[in-house]
């Protein structure tokens, strides 16, 4: 197993990444959060696949174990579902020294994490991500939230887990589309880090994308990058954490413009990354050869090549509604080169529109 130490200002914890390691979860958790109760939260797709394994591993490590299964999907990430979880914790007599275990994708991690952060002002939390997106991104870094009205992640906080435990074997059962979606975040980290990580992502993109080809080194590389960024700006105060939004300004706008139904988050981010590469060549001097190389990586990962059926002006208007937009509009994260992100670049509205038109017409 690989261990990535995450030394955040508010808490130090380990991210463990292995393959076929779910049976070891109880042992790993009990070395960090000994004793007490655990409540496993997972969705209805993950429950039949992994819940029993997780429960028995926790029981074998001496925990009193209970669980709750929620329906799957982003629509569950809301205050009503959070209230139901509070009820479960209340009924089970959960106290601060007990542990909520979020087993599943980013939806489960964000929801159960938000509940753990707020119930009795915080119970312990273990993230056990089972999607590629959650293993490389959502489960690490301590952002937890639910959606509120039209606002995605509008009610939330920063709450670091006590442990992140990723089993790459869980990716074997992931629907193909979800695997490809997670690969968009992997591509994001490859472009941000450049060097060896980008080489690895490029090798992954060179063959057909299967769970078996997602290596521990690849996931570890993404996690290391995220951990280092978050450790320097845990609560998104200095602006350094904004680098993680690479591809997300236009990605989020595309998700919103298509009512969060046509594209998965990863597919929208994939399109956002394509736009970032296009803009980076024009505004930051990204080498044209590097742009071609990176677009080919996105092709190889099976991410959409073009944006469909959305008026460009809708997408442009929505980039300005971005939660992270400042008074003067959106500051983009672009790339001077792979491994060299450039924060807070002002993109003139005409160019923003041009890049969306390009996405629509290619
Ligand atoms: N907190 C953060 O920093 C952060 C970062 C990125 C994304 N997110 C959030 O993450 C969410 C998206 O996460 P996601 O893409 O993991 O979505 P998800 O949790 O909805 O999982 C995707 C689908 O895969 C299923 N699934 C999960 N693991 C499986 C497995 N091993 N085998 C078979 N099916 C499985 C789920 O039931 C679901 O249907 C969004 O709500 C987003 O806001 C949070
Ligand atoms: Zn993302």
Coordinates of C-alpha atoms and ligand atoms in Angstrom, one line a residue:
X1 CA 0.0 0.0 0.0
X2 CA 1.1 3.5 -0.7
X3 CA 0.9 6.1 2.1
X4 CA 0.6 9.8 1.4
X5 CA 0.9 11.8 4.5
X6 CA -1.5 14.8 4.4
X7 CA -0.3 17.4 6.9
X8 CA -3.1 20.0 6.8
X9 CA -3.0 22.9 9.3
X10 CA -6.2 21.6 10.9
X11 CA -5.3 17.9 11.0
X12 CA -2.6 15.5 9.8
X13 CA -3.9 12.2 8.3
X14 CA -2.8 9.5 5.9
X15 CA -4.2 8.8 2.4
X16 CA -3.7 5.1 1.8
X17 CA -3.9 3.7 -1.7
X18 CA -3.8 0.0 -2.5
X19 CA -5.4 -2.7 -4.6
X20 CA -7.6 -5.4 -3.1
X21 CA -7.1 -3.9 0.3
X22 CA -10.7 -3.3 1.6
X23 CA -10.4 -6.1 4.2
X24 CA -7.6 -4.1 5.8
X25 CA -9.7 -1.0 6.4
X26 CA -10.7 -1.9 10.0
X27 CA -7.1 -2.4 11.0
X28 CA -5.9 0.8 9.4
X29 CA -8.7 2.8 11.0
X30 CA -8.3 1.3 14.4
X31 CA -4.6 2.4 14.5
X32 CA -5.8 6.0 14.0
X33 CA -9.2 6.1 15.6
X34 CA -9.3 3.3 18.1
X35 CA -12.5 2.0 19.6
X36 CA -16.1 3.3 19.5
X37 CA -18.8 3.0 17.0
X38 CA -18.7 3.3 13.2
X39 CA -21.5 4.2 11.0
X40 CA -21.0 3.4 7.3
X41 CA -22.8 5.5 4.8
X42 CA -23.1 4.3 1.2
X43 CA -25.5 4.5 -1.7
X44 CA -27.7 1.8 -3.1
X45 CA -25.2 0.9 -5.9
X46 CA -22.2 0.6 -3.6
X47 CA -24.0 -1.3 -0.8
X48 CA -24.4 -4.7 -2.6
X49 CA -20.8 -4.5 -3.8
X50 CA -18.7 -3.4 -0.8
X51 CA -20.8 -2.8 2.3
X52 CA -20.5 -6.3 3.8
X53 CA -16.7 -6.4 3.2
X54 CA -16.4 -3.0 5.0
X55 CA -18.7 -4.0 7.8
X56 CA -16.9 -7.2 8.5
X57 CA -13.5 -5.6 8.4
X58 CA -14.6 -3.0 10.9
X59 CA -16.2 -5.6 13.1
X60 CA -13.0 -7.7 13.1
X61 CA -11.1 -4.6 14.2
X62 CA -13.4 -4.3 17.3
X63 CA -15.9 -1.6 16.2
X64 CA -19.5 -1.6 16.8
X65 CA -20.8 -1.2 13.3
X66 CA -24.0 0.2 11.8
X67 CA -24.8 1.6 8.4
X68 CA -27.2 3.6 6.3
X69 CA -27.9 3.2 2.6
X70 CA -29.0 6.2 0.6
X71 CA -30.4 6.4 -3.0
X72 CA -27.6 7.1 -5.5
X73 CA -27.1 10.4 -7.4
X74 CA -26.3 14.0 -7.0
X75 CA -29.9 14.8 -6.1
X76 CA -29.3 13.1 -2.7
X77 CA -26.6 15.7 -1.7
X78 CA -29.2 17.9 0.1
X79 CA -30.2 19.0 3.5
X80 CA -33.1 16.7 3.8
X81 CA -30.8 13.7 3.3
X82 CA -28.3 15.2 5.7
X83 CA -31.1 15.4 8.3
X84 CA -31.9 11.8 7.8
X85 CA -28.3 10.9 8.5
X86 CA -28.3 13.1 11.6
X87 CA -31.3 11.0 12.7
X88 CA -29.3 7.8 12.2
X89 CA -26.4 9.1 14.2
X90 CA -28.7 10.3 16.9
X91 CA -30.6 7.0 17.1
X92 CA -27.3 5.0 17.3
X93 CA -26.0 7.2 20.1
X94 CA -23.0 8.4 18.1
X95 CA -20.6 10.7 20.0
X96 CA -17.6 12.7 19.0
X97 CA -15.1 9.9 19.4
X98 CA -17.1 7.7 17.0
X99 CA -16.5 7.5 13.3
X100 CA -18.6 8.1 10.2
X101 CA -17.3 6.1 7.3
X102 CA -18.2 7.5 3.9
X103 CA -18.0 4.5 1.5
X104 CA -18.6 5.5 -2.2
X105 CA -18.2 8.3 -4.7
X106 CA -18.0 12.0 -4.2
X107 CA -21.7 12.3 -3.5
X108 CA -21.5 10.0 -0.5
X109 CA -18.2 11.6 0.6
X110 CA -19.5 15.1 0.4
X111 CA -22.8 14.3 2.1
X112 CA -21.5 12.0 4.9
X113 CA -18.5 14.3 5.3
X114 CA -20.8 17.3 5.8
X115 CA -22.9 15.4 8.3
X116 CA -19.8 14.3 10.2
X117 CA -18.4 17.8 10.2
X118 CA -21.6 19.3 11.7
X119 CA -23.1 16.6 13.9
X120 CA -22.2 17.5 17.5
X121 CA -19.8 20.0 15.9
X122 CA -17.8 17.2 14.4
X123 CA -17.5 13.4 14.7
X124 CA -14.6 11.5 13.2
X125 CA -14.6 10.8 9.5
X126 CA -13.0 8.2 7.3
X127 CA -13.3 8.5 3.6
X128 CA -13.4 5.3 1.6
X129 CA -13.7 6.5 -2.0
X130 CA -14.8 4.0 -4.6
X131 CA -14.9 6.1 -7.8
X132 CA -11.8 7.3 -9.6
X133 CA -13.0 10.9 -9.2
X134 CA -13.3 10.5 -5.5
X135 CA -10.0 8.6 -5.1
X136 CA -8.0 11.3 -6.9
X137 CA -9.9 14.3 -5.9
X138 CA -13.2 14.5 -3.8
X139 CA -12.1 12.4 -0.8
X140 CA -8.9 14.3 -0.3
X141 CA -8.7 17.9 0.9
X142 CA -11.5 18.3 3.3
X143 CA -14.2 20.1 1.3
X144 CA -17.6 18.8 2.4
X145 CA -21.0 20.1 1.3
X146 CA -24.5 19.6 0.2
X147 CA -26.3 21.4 -2.7
X148 CA -28.8 24.1 -1.9
X149 CA -31.5 25.2 -4.4
X150 CA -29.6 25.9 -7.7
X151 CA -26.3 26.2 -5.8
X152 CA -24.0 23.3 -6.1
X153 CA -22.0 22.8 -2.8
X154 CA -23.6 26.0 -1.4
X155 CA -23.9 24.7 2.1
X156 CA -20.7 23.2 3.4
X157 CA -17.5 23.6 5.3
X158 CA -13.9 22.5 5.4
X159 CA -13.4 19.3 7.5
X160 CA -10.5 17.0 7.0
X161 CA -10.9 13.3 7.5
X162 CA -9.0 11.2 9.9
X163 CA -8.2 8.7 7.2
X164 CA -8.6 8.3 3.4
X165 CA -8.5 4.6 2.3
X166 CA -8.7 3.9 -1.4
X167 CA -9.0 0.4 -2.9
X168 CA -8.3 0.5 -6.7
X169 CA -10.0 -2.9 -7.1
X170 CA -13.3 -1.1 -6.4
X171 CA -12.9 0.7 -9.7
X172 CA -13.4 -2.7 -11.5
X173 CA -17.2 -2.4 -10.9
X174 CA -17.5 1.2 -11.9
X175 CA -19.6 1.9 -14.9
X176 CA -17.4 2.8 -17.9
X177 CA -18.7 6.3 -18.1
X178 CA -17.8 7.0 -14.5
X179 CA -14.3 5.7 -15.0
X180 CA -13.9 8.1 -18.0
X181 CA -15.3 10.9 -15.9
X182 CA -12.8 10.4 -13.2
X183 CA -10.1 10.3 -15.8
X184 CA -10.8 14.0 -16.5
X185 CA -9.6 14.9 -13.0
X186 CA -6.6 12.6 -13.5
X187 CA -5.8 14.6 -16.7
X188 CA -6.2 17.8 -14.7
X189 CA -3.6 16.7 -12.2
X190 CA -1.3 15.5 -15.1
X191 CA -1.5 19.0 -16.7
X192 CA -1.0 20.8 -13.4
X193 CA 1.9 18.7 -12.3
X194 CA 3.5 18.0 -15.7
X195 CA 6.6 15.9 -15.8
X196 CA 6.3 12.3 -14.7
X197 CA 2.6 12.4 -13.8
X198 CA 1.7 13.8 -17.2
X199 CA 3.8 11.0 -18.8
X200 CA 1.8 8.5 -16.8
X201 CA -1.5 10.0 -17.8
X202 CA -0.3 10.0 -21.4
X203 CA 0.5 6.3 -21.2
X204 CA -2.9 5.6 -19.7
X205 CA -4.5 7.5 -22.5
X206 CA -2.5 5.5 -25.1
X207 CA -4.5 2.3 -24.5
X208 CA -8.1 1.7 -23.8
X209 CA -9.1 2.9 -20.3
X210 CA -9.8 0.0 -17.9
X211 CA -9.7 0.0 -14.1
X212 CA -6.9 -2.5 -14.2
X213 CA -4.7 0.0 -16.0
X214 CA -5.2 2.7 -13.3
X215 CA -2.0 2.3 -11.3
X216 CA -1.3 3.1 -7.7
X217 CA 1.5 5.4 -8.9
X218 CA -1.0 7.4 -10.9
X219 CA -3.6 7.8 -8.1
X220 CA -0.8 8.5 -5.7
X221 CA 0.6 11.2 -7.9
X222 CA -2.7 13.0 -8.2
X223 CA -3.3 12.8 -4.4
X224 CA 0.2 14.1 -3.7
X225 CA -0.4 17.1 -5.9
X226 CA -3.7 17.9 -4.3
X227 CA -2.4 17.4 -0.7
X228 CA 0.5 19.7 -1.3
X229 CA -1.8 22.4 -2.7
X230 CA -4.4 22.1 0.0
X231 CA -1.8 22.1 2.8
X232 CA -0.8 25.5 1.6
X233 CA -4.3 27.0 1.4
X234 CA -6.6 24.7 3.4
X235 CA -9.6 27.1 3.5
X236 CA -9.2 28.7 0.1
X237 CA -8.0 31.9 1.6
X238 CA -4.7 32.7 -0.1
X239 CA -5.9 31.8 -3.6
X240 CA -3.4 29.0 -4.0
X241 CA -6.0 26.3 -3.9
X242 CA -7.7 27.9 -6.9
X243 CA -5.2 26.1 -9.1
X244 CA -7.4 23.0 -8.6
X245 CA -10.1 24.7 -10.6
X246 CA -8.2 24.1 -13.8
X247 CA -10.9 23.3 -16.4
X248 CA -13.6 23.9 -13.9
X249 CA -14.7 27.5 -14.8
X250 CA -16.1 26.5 -18.2
X251 CA -16.7 22.9 -16.9
X252 CA -19.1 24.1 -14.2
X253 CA -20.8 26.5 -16.7
X254 CA -21.4 23.6 -19.1
X255 CA -22.8 21.5 -16.3
X256 CA -25.2 24.3 -15.3
X257 CA -26.1 25.1 -18.9
X258 CA -27.1 21.5 -19.5
X259 CA -29.1 21.2 -16.2
X260 CA -26.5 18.8 -14.8
X261 CA -28.0 16.1 -16.9
X262 CA -26.3 15.8 -20.3
X263 CA -22.7 15.6 -19.1
X264 CA -21.1 14.1 -16.0
X265 CA -18.9 16.4 -14.0
X266 CA -15.8 14.8 -15.5
X267 CA -17.1 15.1 -19.1
X268 CA -17.8 18.8 -18.5
X269 CA -14.4 19.2 -16.9
X270 CA -12.8 17.4 -19.9
X271 CA -14.4 20.1 -22.2
X272 CA -13.3 22.8 -19.8
X273 CA -9.7 21.5 -20.0
X274 CA -9.9 21.6 -23.8
X275 CA -11.0 25.2 -23.6
X276 CA -8.2 25.9 -21.1
X277 CA -5.6 24.5 -23.5
X278 CA -7.0 26.6 -26.3
X279 CA -7.0 29.7 -24.2
X280 CA -3.5 29.0 -22.8
X281 CA -2.0 28.9 -26.2
X282 CA -3.5 32.3 -27.0
X283 CA -3.0 34.1 -23.6
X284 CA -0.1 32.3 -21.9
X285 CA 2.1 31.2 -24.7
X286 CA 1.5 27.5 -24.2
X287 CA 3.5 25.7 -26.9
X288 CA 1.2 24.6 -29.7
X289 CA 2.8 21.1 -29.7
X290 CA 1.9 20.8 -26.0
X291 CA -1.6 21.8 -26.7
X292 CA -1.9 19.1 -29.4
X293 CA -0.3 16.5 -27.1
X294 CA -2.8 17.4 -24.2
X295 CA -5.8 17.4 -26.5
X296 CA -4.7 13.9 -27.7
X297 CA -4.5 12.8 -24.0
X298 CA -8.1 13.9 -23.5
X299 CA -9.1 12.1 -26.7
X300 CA -7.4 8.9 -25.5
X301 CA -9.2 9.1 -22.2
X302 CA -12.5 9.0 -24.1
X303 CA -13.6 12.4 -23.0
X304 CA -16.0 14.3 -25.3
X305 CA -14.4 16.2 -28.1
X306 CA -17.2 18.7 -28.7
X307 CA -19.9 20.6 -26.8
X308 CA -23.4 19.9 -28.0
X309 CA -26.7 21.7 -28.1
X310 CA -25.9 24.6 -25.8
X311 CA -25.9 28.2 -27.0
X312 CA -22.5 29.8 -26.4
X313 CA -24.0 32.8 -24.7
X314 CA -25.6 30.6 -22.1
X315 CA -22.3 29.1 -21.2
X316 CA -20.5 32.5 -21.1
X317 CA -23.2 34.0 -18.9
X318 CA -22.8 31.1 -16.5
X319 CA -19.1 31.4 -16.1
X320 CA -19.7 34.8 -14.5
X321 CA -22.1 33.2 -12.0
X322 CA -19.3 30.9 -10.8
X323 CA -19.2 30.8 -7.0
X324 CA -15.5 31.6 -7.3
X325 CA -15.9 34.6 -9.5
X326 CA -14.7 37.9 -8.0
X327 CA -16.2 41.3 -8.6
X328 CA -14.3 41.8 -11.9
X329 CA -15.4 38.5 -13.2
X330 CA -13.8 35.1 -13.5
X331 CA -10.1 34.6 -13.1
X332 CA -9.2 31.6 -15.1
X333 CA -6.5 29.1 -14.3
X334 CA -4.5 28.6 -17.5
X335 CA -1.2 27.0 -18.3
X336 CA 2.1 28.6 -19.3
X337 CA 3.2 25.0 -19.9
X338 CA 2.3 21.6 -18.5
X339 CA 3.4 21.8 -14.8
X340 CA 3.3 25.6 -14.8
X341 CA -0.2 26.8 -14.0
X342 CA -1.0 30.5 -14.2
X343 CA -3.6 31.8 -11.7
X344 CA -6.2 34.4 -12.1
X345 CA -5.9 35.1 -15.8
X346 CA -8.5 37.6 -17.1
X347 CA -10.0 36.2 -20.3
X348 CA -11.6 38.9 -22.4
X349 CA -15.3 38.1 -23.0
X350 CA -14.8 37.9 -26.8
X351 CA -12.1 35.3 -26.4
X352 CA -14.3 33.4 -23.9
X353 CA -17.1 33.3 -26.5
X354 CA -14.7 32.3 -29.2
X355 CA -13.4 29.3 -27.3
X356 CA -17.0 28.2 -26.5
X357 CA -17.8 28.5 -30.3
X358 CA -14.7 26.4 -31.0
X359 CA -15.9 23.7 -28.6
X360 CA -19.3 23.8 -30.3
X361 CA -18.0 23.5 -33.8
X362 CA -15.1 21.2 -33.7
Ligands
LIG1 N1 -15.2 17.6 -1.9 C1 -14.5 17.8 -3.0 O1 -13.3 18.3 -3.0 C2 -15.0 17.4 -4.3 C3 -14.2 17.4 -5.5 C4 -14.7 16.9 -6.7 C5 -16.0 16.5 -6.7 N2 -16.8 16.5 -5.6 C6 -18.2 16.1 -5.6 O2 -18.2 14.7 -6.0 C7 -19.5 14.4 -6.6 C8 -19.2 13.5 -7.8 O3 -18.5 12.3 -7.3 P1 -18.6 11.0 -8.2 O4 -18.3 11.2 -9.6 O5 -17.8 10.0 -7.4 O6 -20.2 10.6 -8.2 P2 -21.1 9.6 -7.4 O7 -20.8 9.6 -5.9 O8 -22.5 9.9 -7.8 O9 -20.7 8.2 -8.0 C9 -21.0 7.9 -9.4 C10 -21.8 6.7 -9.6 O10 -21.0 5.5 -9.4 C11 -21.6 4.7 -8.4 N3 -20.5 4.0 -7.8 C12 -19.6 4.5 -6.9 N4 -18.6 3.6 -6.7 C13 -18.9 2.5 -7.4 C14 -18.2 1.3 -7.6 N5 -17.0 1.1 -7.1 N6 -18.8 0.4 -8.5 C15 -20.0 0.7 -9.1 N7 -20.6 1.8 -8.9 C16 -20.1 2.7 -8.1 C17 -22.5 5.5 -7.6 O11 -23.5 4.8 -7.0 C18 -23.0 6.6 -8.6 O12 -24.1 6.1 -9.2 C19 -20.1 15.7 -6.9 O13 -21.2 15.9 -6.0 C20 -19.0 16.7 -6.7 O14 -19.5 18.0 -6.3 C21 -16.3 16.9 -4.4
LIG2 ZN1 -13.9 18.4 -10.5

